[in-house]
Coordinates of C-alpha atoms in Angstrom, one line a residue:
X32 CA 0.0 0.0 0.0
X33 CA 1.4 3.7 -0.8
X34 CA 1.6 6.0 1.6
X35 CA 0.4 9.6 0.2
X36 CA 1.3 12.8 2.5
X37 CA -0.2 15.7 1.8
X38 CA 1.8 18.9 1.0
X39 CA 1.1 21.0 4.0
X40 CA 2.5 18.0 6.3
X41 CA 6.0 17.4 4.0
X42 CA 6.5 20.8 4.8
X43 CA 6.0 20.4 8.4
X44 CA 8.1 17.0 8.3
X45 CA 11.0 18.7 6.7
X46 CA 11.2 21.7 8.9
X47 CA 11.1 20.1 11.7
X48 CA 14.1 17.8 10.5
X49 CA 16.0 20.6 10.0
X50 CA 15.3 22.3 13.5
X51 CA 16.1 18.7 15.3
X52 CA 19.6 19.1 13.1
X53 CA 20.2 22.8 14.4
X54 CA 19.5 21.5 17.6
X55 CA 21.9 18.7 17.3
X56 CA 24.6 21.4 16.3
X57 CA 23.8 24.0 18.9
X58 CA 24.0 20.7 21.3
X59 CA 27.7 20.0 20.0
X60 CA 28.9 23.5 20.0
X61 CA 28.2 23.7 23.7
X62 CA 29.0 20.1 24.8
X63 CA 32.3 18.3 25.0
X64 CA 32.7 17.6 21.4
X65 CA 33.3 21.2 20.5
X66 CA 36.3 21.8 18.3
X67 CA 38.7 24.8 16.8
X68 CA 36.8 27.2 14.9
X69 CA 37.0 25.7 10.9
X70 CA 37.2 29.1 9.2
X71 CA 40.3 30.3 8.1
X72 CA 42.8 28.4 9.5
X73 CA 46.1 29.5 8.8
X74 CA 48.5 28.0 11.7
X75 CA 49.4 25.0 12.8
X76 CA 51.3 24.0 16.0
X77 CA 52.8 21.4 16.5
X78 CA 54.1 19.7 19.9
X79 CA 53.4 16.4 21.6
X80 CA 49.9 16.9 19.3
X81 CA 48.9 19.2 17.2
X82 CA 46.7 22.5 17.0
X83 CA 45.4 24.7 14.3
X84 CA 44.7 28.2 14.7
X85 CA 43.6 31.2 12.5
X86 CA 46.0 34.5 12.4
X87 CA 44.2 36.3 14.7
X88 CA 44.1 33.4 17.3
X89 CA 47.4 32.2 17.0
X90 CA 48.4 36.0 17.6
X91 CA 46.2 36.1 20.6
X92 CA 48.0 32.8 22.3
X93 CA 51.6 34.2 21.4
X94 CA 50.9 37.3 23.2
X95 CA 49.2 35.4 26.4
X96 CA 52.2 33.5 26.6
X97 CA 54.9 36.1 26.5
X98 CA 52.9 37.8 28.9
X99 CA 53.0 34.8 31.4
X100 CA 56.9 34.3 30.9
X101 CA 57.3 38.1 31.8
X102 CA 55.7 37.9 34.5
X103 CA 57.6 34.4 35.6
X104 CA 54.5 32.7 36.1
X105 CA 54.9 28.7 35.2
X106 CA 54.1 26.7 31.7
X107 CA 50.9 25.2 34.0
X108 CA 49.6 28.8 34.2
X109 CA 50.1 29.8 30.5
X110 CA 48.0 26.3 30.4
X111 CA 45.3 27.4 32.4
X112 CA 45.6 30.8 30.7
X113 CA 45.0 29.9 27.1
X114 CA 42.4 26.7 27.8
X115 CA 40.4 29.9 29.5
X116 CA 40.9 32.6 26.8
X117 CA 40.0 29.4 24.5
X118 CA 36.5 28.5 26.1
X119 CA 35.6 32.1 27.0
X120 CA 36.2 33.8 23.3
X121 CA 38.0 31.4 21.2
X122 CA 41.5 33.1 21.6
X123 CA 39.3 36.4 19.9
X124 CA 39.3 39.5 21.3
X125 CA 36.0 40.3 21.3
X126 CA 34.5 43.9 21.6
X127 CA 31.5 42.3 23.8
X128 CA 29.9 39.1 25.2
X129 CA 27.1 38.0 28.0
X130 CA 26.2 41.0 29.9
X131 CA 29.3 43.4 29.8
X132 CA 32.0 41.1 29.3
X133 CA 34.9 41.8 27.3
X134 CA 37.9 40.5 25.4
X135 CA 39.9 37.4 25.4
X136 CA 39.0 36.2 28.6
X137 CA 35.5 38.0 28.9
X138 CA 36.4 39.6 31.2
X139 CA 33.8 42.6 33.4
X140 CA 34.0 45.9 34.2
X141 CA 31.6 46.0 36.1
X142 CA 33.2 43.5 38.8
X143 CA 36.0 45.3 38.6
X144 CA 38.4 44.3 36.0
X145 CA 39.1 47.1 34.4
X146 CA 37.7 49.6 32.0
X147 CA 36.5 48.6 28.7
X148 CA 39.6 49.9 26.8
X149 CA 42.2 48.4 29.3
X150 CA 40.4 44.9 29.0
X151 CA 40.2 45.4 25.5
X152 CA 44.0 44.9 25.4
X153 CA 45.4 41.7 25.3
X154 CA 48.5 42.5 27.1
X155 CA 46.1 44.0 30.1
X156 CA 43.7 41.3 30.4
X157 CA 46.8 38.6 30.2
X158 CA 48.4 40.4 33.0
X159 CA 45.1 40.7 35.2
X160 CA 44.7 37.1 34.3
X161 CA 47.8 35.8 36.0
X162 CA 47.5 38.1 38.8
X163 CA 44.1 36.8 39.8
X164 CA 45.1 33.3 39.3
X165 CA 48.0 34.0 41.4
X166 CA 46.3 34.4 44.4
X167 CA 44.5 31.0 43.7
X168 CA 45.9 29.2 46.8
X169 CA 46.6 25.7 45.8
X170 CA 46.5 26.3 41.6
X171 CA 49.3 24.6 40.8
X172 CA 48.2 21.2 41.6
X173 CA 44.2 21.9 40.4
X174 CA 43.0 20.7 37.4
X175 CA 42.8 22.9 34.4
X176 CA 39.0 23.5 34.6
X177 CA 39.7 24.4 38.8
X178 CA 41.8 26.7 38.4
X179 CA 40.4 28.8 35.5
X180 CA 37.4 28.5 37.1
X181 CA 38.5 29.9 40.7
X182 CA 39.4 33.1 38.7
X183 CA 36.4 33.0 36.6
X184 CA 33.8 32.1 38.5
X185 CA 31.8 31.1 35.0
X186 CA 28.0 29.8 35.4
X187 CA 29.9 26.5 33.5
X188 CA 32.7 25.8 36.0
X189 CA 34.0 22.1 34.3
X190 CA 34.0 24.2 30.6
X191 CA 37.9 24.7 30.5
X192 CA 38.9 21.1 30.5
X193 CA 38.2 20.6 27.4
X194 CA 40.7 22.2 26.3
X195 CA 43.0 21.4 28.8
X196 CA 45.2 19.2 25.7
X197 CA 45.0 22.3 23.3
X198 CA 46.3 24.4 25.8
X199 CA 49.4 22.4 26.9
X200 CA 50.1 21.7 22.9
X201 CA 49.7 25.9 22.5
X202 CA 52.1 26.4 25.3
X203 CA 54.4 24.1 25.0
X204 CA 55.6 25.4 21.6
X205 CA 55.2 29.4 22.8
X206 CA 57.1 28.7 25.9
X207 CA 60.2 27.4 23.3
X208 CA 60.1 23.8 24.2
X209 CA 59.6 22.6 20.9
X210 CA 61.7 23.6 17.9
X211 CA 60.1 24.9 14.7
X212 CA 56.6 24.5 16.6
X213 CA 54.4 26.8 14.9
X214 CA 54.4 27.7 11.4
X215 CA 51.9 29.8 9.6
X216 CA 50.7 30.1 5.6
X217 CA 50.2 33.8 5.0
X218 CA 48.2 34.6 1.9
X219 CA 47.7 38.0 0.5
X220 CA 49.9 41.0 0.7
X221 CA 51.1 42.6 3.9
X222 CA 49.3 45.3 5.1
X223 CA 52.5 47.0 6.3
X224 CA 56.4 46.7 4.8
X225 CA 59.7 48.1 4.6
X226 CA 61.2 50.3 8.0
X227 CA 57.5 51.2 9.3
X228 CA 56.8 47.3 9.6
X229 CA 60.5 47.0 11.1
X230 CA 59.5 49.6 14.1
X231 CA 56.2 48.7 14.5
X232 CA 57.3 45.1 15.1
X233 CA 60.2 46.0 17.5
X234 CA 57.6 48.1 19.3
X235 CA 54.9 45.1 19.7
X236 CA 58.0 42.8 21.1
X237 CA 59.1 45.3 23.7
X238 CA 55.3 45.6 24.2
X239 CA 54.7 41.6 25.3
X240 CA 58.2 41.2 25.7
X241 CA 59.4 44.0 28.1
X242 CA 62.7 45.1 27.3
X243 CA 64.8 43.8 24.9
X244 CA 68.3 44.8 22.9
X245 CA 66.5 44.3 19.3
X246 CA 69.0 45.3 16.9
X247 CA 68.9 45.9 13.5
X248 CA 70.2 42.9 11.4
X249 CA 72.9 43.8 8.4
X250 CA 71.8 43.5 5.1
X251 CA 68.2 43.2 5.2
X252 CA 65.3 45.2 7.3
X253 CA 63.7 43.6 10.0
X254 CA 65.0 43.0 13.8
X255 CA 67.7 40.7 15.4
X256 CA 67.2 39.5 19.0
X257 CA 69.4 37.8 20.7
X258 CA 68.7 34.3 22.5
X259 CA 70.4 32.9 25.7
X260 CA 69.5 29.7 25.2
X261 CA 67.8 27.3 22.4
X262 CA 64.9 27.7 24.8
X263 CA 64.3 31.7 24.4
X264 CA 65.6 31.6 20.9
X265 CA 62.2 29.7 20.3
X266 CA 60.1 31.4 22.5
X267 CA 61.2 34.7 20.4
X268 CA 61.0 32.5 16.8
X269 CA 57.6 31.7 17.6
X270 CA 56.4 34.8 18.6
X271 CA 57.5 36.1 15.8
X272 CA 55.7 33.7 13.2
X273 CA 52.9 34.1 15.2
X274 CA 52.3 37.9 15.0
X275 CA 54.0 37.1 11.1
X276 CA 50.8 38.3 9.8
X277 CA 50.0 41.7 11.6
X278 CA 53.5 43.0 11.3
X279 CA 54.6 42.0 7.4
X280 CA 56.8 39.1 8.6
X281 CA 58.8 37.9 5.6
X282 CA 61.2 35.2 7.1
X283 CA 62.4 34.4 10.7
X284 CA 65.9 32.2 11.6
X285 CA 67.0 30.5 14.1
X286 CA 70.1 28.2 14.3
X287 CA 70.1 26.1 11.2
X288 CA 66.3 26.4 10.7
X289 CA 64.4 29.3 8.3
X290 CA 60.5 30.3 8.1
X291 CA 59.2 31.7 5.1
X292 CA 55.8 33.6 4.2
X293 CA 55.9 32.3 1.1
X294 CA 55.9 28.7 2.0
X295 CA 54.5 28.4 5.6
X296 CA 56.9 26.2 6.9
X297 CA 60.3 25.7 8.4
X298 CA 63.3 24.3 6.4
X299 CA 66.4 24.0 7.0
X300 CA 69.4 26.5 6.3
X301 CA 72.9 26.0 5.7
X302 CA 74.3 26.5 9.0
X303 CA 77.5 28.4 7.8
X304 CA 74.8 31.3 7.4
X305 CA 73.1 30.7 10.6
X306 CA 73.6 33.9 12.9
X307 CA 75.0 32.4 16.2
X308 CA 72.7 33.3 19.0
X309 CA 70.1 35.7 17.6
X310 CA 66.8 35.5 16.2
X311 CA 66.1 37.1 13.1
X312 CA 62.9 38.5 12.0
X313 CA 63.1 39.9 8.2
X314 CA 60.0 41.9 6.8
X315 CA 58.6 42.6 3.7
X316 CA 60.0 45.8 1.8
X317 CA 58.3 48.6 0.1
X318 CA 56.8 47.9 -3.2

């Protein structure tokens, strides 16, 4: 016998399908299955597991990092640090959020955070981060999800785990544990080149970094800084790719291994050339 449904009702039938399947989604977003954002993904780190990031994101983790090793805070609390800035914005500064939160870490005003413009800068919020989680008795040996949410205090208190794994990949490889970590594909033209890319990118690295004898390499236009150890040589590389794409990055070195715009990887250099001790950042030059 053949079943005949009337028009009206396959209408019905099919949008409720497709509201069961938006639910399904909205259900994944917010559950444990929820994943890195798919758009635009343009970096990839990897170290004991991998991670990929857009520009913008990977920028955002660099910068929480640097911020932690500045202040001499532990690789567990750059951890705890990006897994948070990962669940609450998705390493995006954003202008707004629930209520009157703000920035990477949605952070509030209005409990007393900060303005709106100091929030709104990463290096701000990074710092205020770490200071609250500071006087976290006990943090060190919480989970990841404890301690974020001791300084959060989020309506969703076992939300950071998830990206507990993420978070030790992210800071692994920005802390310089891991050599030639992160490398980023870079498509378009730079917005800035030449000497105006050269100080505006020494000025960002004093910015994370505190203070810093950047130099001027010979023969090219960009910034050399100088490494104590393999360990802040990478630290310094990595930064550098990371922020490749806001400040016209058009190769960083280190020891015998290069990073290129124009291939998105690391290779490796003859060594002969390698500039003992010192990381060099090389940008793009004026058309």
């Amino acid at each position: 016998m053949t079943v005949r449904i009337r028009p009206g009702v396959a209408v019905f039938i099919a949008l409720v399908a497709i509201a069961g399947l938006g639910l399904y989604v909205g259900k994944r977003d917010w559950g444990v299955d929820i994943k890195l954002p798919t758009v635009a993904r343009r970096c990839t780190v990897q170290a004991d597991g991998q991670v990929t990031l857009d520009a913008s994101q990977m920028a955002n983790a660099a910068t929480i990092a640097a911020i932690g090793i500045r202040r001499q805070m532990p690789e567990r609390a750059v951890v705890v640090a990006l897994a948070t800035a990962l669940q609450e914005s998705k390493l995006e500064n954003l202008a707004g959020g629930d209520r009157d939160s703000i920035g990477l870490f949605q952070q509030r005003p209005s409990q007393g955070w900060g303005t709106p413009e100091q929030i709104r800068d990463p290096r701000y919020a990074s710092t205020k981060f770490y200071t609250a989680l500071n006087k976290v008795r006990g943090w060190e040996d919480m989970r990841v999800t404890d301690a974020a949410q001791r300084v959060q205090r989020s309506a969703f208190p076992n939300a950071y785990e998830k990206w507990a794994d993420e978070s030790a990949v992210l800071a692994k490889a920005l802390l310089g544990n891991a050599t030639g970590a992160v490398a980023c594909s870079i498509d378009g033209e730079p917005a800035v080149r030449g000497l105006a890319a050269a100080e505006a990118l020494g000025a960002n690295l004093r910015l994370d970094w505190g203070k810093l004898e950047v130099a001027a390499p010979a023969e090219l236009i960009g910034l050399a800084v100088p490494a104590g150890s393999p360990q802040a040589g990478w630290r310094y590389a990595h930064w550098l790719v990371s922020h490749a794409t806001d400040h016209g990055i058009k190769r960083v070195r280190f020891g015998d291994l290069e990073w290129t715009a124009d291939e998105g990887n690391w290779s490796r250099i003859d060594a002969s050339s390698a500039e003992s001790g010192q990381v060099i950042a090389e940008v793009h030059t004026d058309a």
